[in-house]
C-alpha cells in the first residue's frame, strides 16, 4: 500500500475526552508514516484543549479537554492535516544501539537460527544489518516496537510466554522487532540485550526513543557489557544519537 492509495482516516470518539484517528488495520510502513506525520503536524500547531497525542502503528489517539476545545473544528482540522502528503527526507534521529547477542544475553538466538536453517552468526548479521523505525511506544514504559525487520527473520511468538524476561532485551515477535525497558513477561524471542536504557526515571529525558526515530544495532562483545551497563546506570547516553 502506498501513501497515495490510503483511504481517508476514520475519526472515532473515545468517550468525551479523546478521539482515535484510524488510518488502517495493519502493520504497514505507509500507514505508520501517516500516523507519525499527523502527530508531528498537531505538535507544530498546539492549541488549548489538546492535551496529548499517542501514536501507534495504525492510529493516533488524541486526548483533549472537551470543555476547552471545539471538537467539530478539531475534527475538520485533523482530516485536513491527515490528507497532506507525507514529506520525504525529513530530519530523523538515528540511534546506534549496542547489543550483546546470544548466550545468557539472548537465550533464544540459537534455537531461532536453527528454526530458520541458518547459523547464529548469520542471524545476528541479518538482524544488525537492518535499519529499524520506532513505530510506536507501548506495553511497558519506553518499550519500543520496531518496524523494518528482515522478513526472512519473522517468527511467530512463543507458544508459552515467559513470565519474566530481562530489561533491555532485544527481541523478535512476529514481523516486529523490539527493545524492552523493564523486566516483565514476554512471548517474544530474545536475541540479545543492550546496556542502553530506553526508560530511566529521574533522568532527563526519561525516555530515550520516540516514534519515528531510526535504530541501528551494533554488536558488542560480552566483556564490554559490565562497563557500558555501569555507564548507562549512571545516566550516560550509551546509545549514540546521530542528530539531524
GROMACS .gro file of C-alpha atoms in nm:
model
  244
    1UNK     CA    1   0.000   0.000   0.000
    2UNK     CA    2   0.134   0.345  -0.090
    3UNK     CA    3   0.061   0.674   0.078
    4UNK     CA    4  -0.136   0.786  -0.228
    5UNK     CA    5  -0.379   0.490  -0.205
    6UNK     CA    6  -0.451   0.512   0.166
    7UNK     CA    7  -0.817   0.579   0.243
    8UNK     CA    8  -0.935   0.879   0.441
    9UNK     CA    9  -0.887   0.811   0.812
   10UNK     CA   10  -1.177   0.733   1.042
   11UNK     CA   11  -1.234   0.953   1.344
   12UNK     CA   12  -1.377   0.761   1.639
   13UNK     CA   13  -1.484   0.924   1.964
   14UNK     CA   14  -1.339   0.758   2.273
   15UNK     CA   15  -1.577   0.888   2.533
   16UNK     CA   16  -1.589   1.266   2.565
   17UNK     CA   17  -1.216   1.321   2.619
   18UNK     CA   18  -1.037   1.153   2.329
   19UNK     CA   19  -1.051   1.091   1.954
   20UNK     CA   20  -0.890   0.798   1.776
   21UNK     CA   21  -0.776   0.872   1.421
   22UNK     CA   22  -0.755   0.536   1.243
   23UNK     CA   23  -0.560   0.509   0.917
   24UNK     CA   24  -0.587   0.133   0.870
   25UNK     CA   25  -0.588  -0.205   1.038
   26UNK     CA   26  -0.247  -0.349   0.951
   27UNK     CA   27   0.122  -0.310   1.024
   28UNK     CA   28   0.225  -0.113   0.718
   29UNK     CA   29   0.507   0.145   0.685
   30UNK     CA   30   0.290   0.380   0.480
   31UNK     CA   31   0.013   0.375   0.740
   32UNK     CA   32   0.259   0.435   1.021
   33UNK     CA   33   0.417   0.722   0.826
   34UNK     CA   34   0.077   0.893   0.806
   35UNK     CA   35   0.021   0.845   1.180
   36UNK     CA   36   0.357   1.000   1.266
   37UNK     CA   37   0.308   1.283   1.016
   38UNK     CA   38  -0.025   1.379   1.173
   39UNK     CA   39   0.128   1.359   1.520
   40UNK     CA   40   0.407   1.596   1.410
   41UNK     CA   41   0.162   1.833   1.240
   42UNK     CA   42  -0.051   1.864   1.553
   43UNK     CA   43   0.258   1.918   1.768
   44UNK     CA   44   0.363   2.200   1.534
   45UNK     CA   45   0.028   2.374   1.582
   46UNK     CA   46  -0.051   2.341   1.955
   47UNK     CA   47  -0.389   2.463   2.068
   48UNK     CA   48  -0.565   2.497   2.403
   49UNK     CA   49  -0.763   2.189   2.496
   50UNK     CA   50  -0.546   1.940   2.308
   51UNK     CA   51  -0.371   1.759   2.592
   52UNK     CA   52  -0.168   1.470   2.450
   53UNK     CA   53  -0.125   1.251   2.144
   54UNK     CA   54  -0.037   0.881   2.146
   55UNK     CA   55   0.081   0.737   1.811
   56UNK     CA   56   0.053   0.366   1.730
   57UNK     CA   57   0.123   0.155   1.423
   58UNK     CA   58  -0.209   0.243   1.262
   59UNK     CA   59  -0.380   0.517   1.460
   60UNK     CA   60  -0.331   0.833   1.663
   61UNK     CA   61  -0.513   0.874   1.994
   62UNK     CA   62  -0.576   1.239   2.076
   63UNK     CA   63  -0.656   1.327   2.438
   64UNK     CA   64  -0.848   1.651   2.476
   65UNK     CA   65  -1.032   1.868   2.723
   66UNK     CA   66  -1.390   1.876   2.590
   67UNK     CA   67  -1.470   2.190   2.788
   68UNK     CA   68  -1.195   2.394   2.626
   69UNK     CA   69  -1.185   2.277   2.265
   70UNK     CA   70  -1.418   2.291   1.967
   71UNK     CA   71  -1.439   1.920   1.881
   72UNK     CA   72  -1.608   1.958   1.539
   73UNK     CA   73  -1.350   2.219   1.435
   74UNK     CA   74  -1.067   2.000   1.563
   75UNK     CA   75  -1.205   1.705   1.368
   76UNK     CA   76  -1.205   1.906   1.046
   77UNK     CA   77  -0.851   2.020   1.116
   78UNK     CA   78  -0.740   1.664   1.178
   79UNK     CA   79  -0.885   1.547   0.847
   80UNK     CA   80  -0.723   1.837   0.660
   81UNK     CA   81  -0.382   1.769   0.813
   82UNK     CA   82  -0.410   1.394   0.758
   83UNK     CA   83  -0.459   1.440   0.384
   84UNK     CA   84  -0.141   1.638   0.333
   85UNK     CA   85   0.139   1.445   0.157
   86UNK     CA   86   0.397   1.299   0.393
   87UNK     CA   87   0.718   1.493   0.346
   88UNK     CA   88   1.011   1.278   0.234
   89UNK     CA   89   1.367   1.321   0.353
   90UNK     CA   90   1.284   1.499   0.677
   91UNK     CA   91   1.519   1.517   0.972
   92UNK     CA   92   1.524   1.190   1.166
   93UNK     CA   93   1.719   1.092   1.476
   94UNK     CA   94   1.918   0.772   1.427
   95UNK     CA   95   2.033   0.574   1.729
   96UNK     CA   96   2.331   0.339   1.732
   97UNK     CA   97   2.236   0.084   1.996
   98UNK     CA   98   2.500  -0.161   2.131
   99UNK     CA   99   2.385  -0.521   2.173
  100UNK     CA  100   2.539  -0.836   2.319
  101UNK     CA  101   2.384  -1.118   2.116
  102UNK     CA  102   2.325  -1.477   2.225
  103UNK     CA  103   2.433  -1.679   2.528
  104UNK     CA  104   2.291  -1.558   2.858
  105UNK     CA  105   2.206  -1.227   2.692
  106UNK     CA  106   1.992  -1.379   2.416
  107UNK     CA  107   1.867  -1.721   2.519
  108UNK     CA  108   1.660  -1.780   2.204
  109UNK     CA  109   1.918  -1.693   1.941
  110UNK     CA  110   2.049  -2.043   1.870
  111UNK     CA  111   1.703  -2.201   1.862
  112UNK     CA  112   1.574  -1.927   1.635
  113UNK     CA  113   1.870  -1.968   1.399
  114UNK     CA  114   1.808  -2.343   1.380
  115UNK     CA  115   1.441  -2.282   1.314
  116UNK     CA  116   1.532  -2.069   1.012
  117UNK     CA  117   1.802  -2.305   0.895
  118UNK     CA  118   2.086  -2.058   0.936
  119UNK     CA  119   2.379  -2.015   1.172
  120UNK     CA  120   2.365  -1.792   1.475
  121UNK     CA  121   2.625  -1.566   1.316
  122UNK     CA  122   2.410  -1.528   1.003
  123UNK     CA  123   2.105  -1.444   1.210
  124UNK     CA  124   2.295  -1.178   1.402
  125UNK     CA  125   2.434  -1.031   1.080
  126UNK     CA  126   2.090  -1.009   0.923
  127UNK     CA  127   1.932  -0.864   1.236
  128UNK     CA  128   2.203  -0.600   1.275
  129UNK     CA  129   2.205  -0.511   0.905
  130UNK     CA  130   1.855  -0.360   0.907
  131UNK     CA  131   1.757  -0.001   0.976
  132UNK     CA  132   1.457  -0.005   1.206
  133UNK     CA  133   1.198   0.262   1.272
  134UNK     CA  134   1.036   0.313   1.613
  135UNK     CA  135   0.676   0.266   1.504
  136UNK     CA  136   0.528   0.316   1.850
  137UNK     CA  137   0.598   0.309   2.222
  138UNK     CA  138   0.375   0.091   2.438
  139UNK     CA  139   0.309  -0.217   2.656
  140UNK     CA  140   0.564  -0.104   2.917
  141UNK     CA  141   0.721   0.241   2.974
  142UNK     CA  142   0.952   0.319   2.682
  143UNK     CA  143   0.908  -0.024   2.517
  144UNK     CA  144   0.998   0.040   2.152
  145UNK     CA  145   0.814  -0.150   1.879
  146UNK     CA  146   1.032  -0.160   1.568
  147UNK     CA  147   0.933  -0.193   1.205
  148UNK     CA  148   1.193  -0.287   0.943
  149UNK     CA  149   1.273  -0.644   1.048
  150UNK     CA  150   1.412  -0.861   0.768
  151UNK     CA  151   1.102  -1.061   0.658
  152UNK     CA  152   1.315  -1.377   0.649
  153UNK     CA  153   1.356  -1.347   1.027
  154UNK     CA  154   0.987  -1.304   1.109
  155UNK     CA  155   0.886  -1.566   1.365
  156UNK     CA  156   0.554  -1.626   1.546
  157UNK     CA  157   0.568  -1.555   1.915
  158UNK     CA  158   0.640  -1.833   2.163
  159UNK     CA  159   0.351  -2.069   2.239
  160UNK     CA  160   0.439  -2.042   2.609
  161UNK     CA  161   0.537  -1.687   2.711
  162UNK     CA  162   0.800  -1.644   2.978
  163UNK     CA  163   0.673  -1.485   3.297
  164UNK     CA  164   0.998  -1.294   3.338
  165UNK     CA  165   1.243  -1.161   3.078
  166UNK     CA  166   1.538  -0.923   3.135
  167UNK     CA  167   1.518  -0.549   3.099
  168UNK     CA  168   1.673  -0.404   2.782
  169UNK     CA  169   1.612  -0.721   2.582
  170UNK     CA  170   1.635  -0.701   2.203
  171UNK     CA  171   1.381  -0.940   2.057
  172UNK     CA  172   1.164  -1.055   1.767
  173UNK     CA  173   0.788  -1.113   1.779
  174UNK     CA  174   0.614  -1.195   1.453
  175UNK     CA  175   0.720  -0.940   1.191
  176UNK     CA  176   0.829  -0.691   1.456
  177UNK     CA  177   1.145  -0.612   1.645
  178UNK     CA  178   1.156  -0.459   1.990
  179UNK     CA  179   1.371  -0.313   2.265
  180UNK     CA  180   1.229  -0.366   2.612
  181UNK     CA  181   1.297  -0.141   2.907
  182UNK     CA  182   1.200  -0.320   3.227
  183UNK     CA  183   1.181  -0.679   3.346
  184UNK     CA  184   0.850  -0.836   3.254
  185UNK     CA  185   0.660  -1.118   3.084
  186UNK     CA  186   0.707  -1.178   2.712
  187UNK     CA  187   0.630  -1.423   2.436
  188UNK     CA  188   0.893  -1.268   2.211
  189UNK     CA  189   1.219  -1.438   2.109
  190UNK     CA  190   1.518  -1.295   2.295
  191UNK     CA  191   1.819  -1.233   2.068
  192UNK     CA  192   2.031  -1.016   2.296
  193UNK     CA  193   2.041  -0.727   2.539
  194UNK     CA  194   2.154  -0.368   2.521
  195UNK     CA  195   2.307  -0.184   2.816
  196UNK     CA  196   2.138   0.135   2.692
  197UNK     CA  197   1.838   0.247   2.899
  198UNK     CA  198   1.533   0.334   2.691
  199UNK     CA  199   1.349   0.437   3.008
  200UNK     CA  200   1.508   0.580   3.321
  201UNK     CA  201   1.305   0.767   3.585
  202UNK     CA  202   1.487   1.073   3.716
  203UNK     CA  203   1.691   1.117   3.400
  204UNK     CA  204   1.627   1.398   3.154
  205UNK     CA  205   1.491   1.281   2.919
  206UNK     CA  206   1.316   0.993   3.091
  207UNK     CA  207   1.258   0.818   2.757
  208UNK     CA  208   1.535   0.771   2.501
  209UNK     CA  209   1.350   0.671   2.186
  210UNK     CA  210   1.047   0.832   2.025
  211UNK     CA  211   0.816   0.722   1.743
  212UNK     CA  212   0.980   0.798   1.409
  213UNK     CA  213   1.336   0.752   1.535
  214UNK     CA  214   1.563   0.514   1.346
  215UNK     CA  215   1.754   0.234   1.519
  216UNK     CA  216   2.071   0.057   1.408
  217UNK     CA  217   2.206  -0.224   1.625
  218UNK     CA  218   2.581  -0.263   1.677
  219UNK     CA  219   2.718  -0.590   1.810
  220UNK     CA  220   2.949  -0.571   2.111
  221UNK     CA  221   3.140  -0.843   2.296
  222UNK     CA  222   3.011  -0.987   2.625
  223UNK     CA  223   3.314  -0.849   2.811
  224UNK     CA  224   3.206  -0.496   2.715
  225UNK     CA  225   2.874  -0.532   2.894
  226UNK     CA  226   2.976  -0.452   3.250
  227UNK     CA  227   3.146  -0.124   3.171
  228UNK     CA  228   2.872   0.002   2.941
  229UNK     CA  229   2.599  -0.114   3.178
  230UNK     CA  230   2.761   0.083   3.461
  231UNK     CA  231   2.781   0.392   3.242
  232UNK     CA  232   2.416   0.356   3.141
  233UNK     CA  233   2.312   0.307   3.506
  234UNK     CA  234   2.474   0.642   3.585
  235UNK     CA  235   2.260   0.810   3.319
  236UNK     CA  236   2.525   0.826   3.048
  237UNK     CA  237   2.396   0.805   2.689
  238UNK     CA  238   2.532   0.464   2.590
  239UNK     CA  239   2.320   0.460   2.274
  240UNK     CA  240   2.471   0.716   2.035
  241UNK     CA  241   2.237   0.958   1.865
  242UNK     CA  242   2.321   1.085   1.519
  243UNK     CA  243   2.127   1.410   1.548
  244UNK     CA  244   1.965   1.554   1.233
   0.00000   0.00000   0.00000
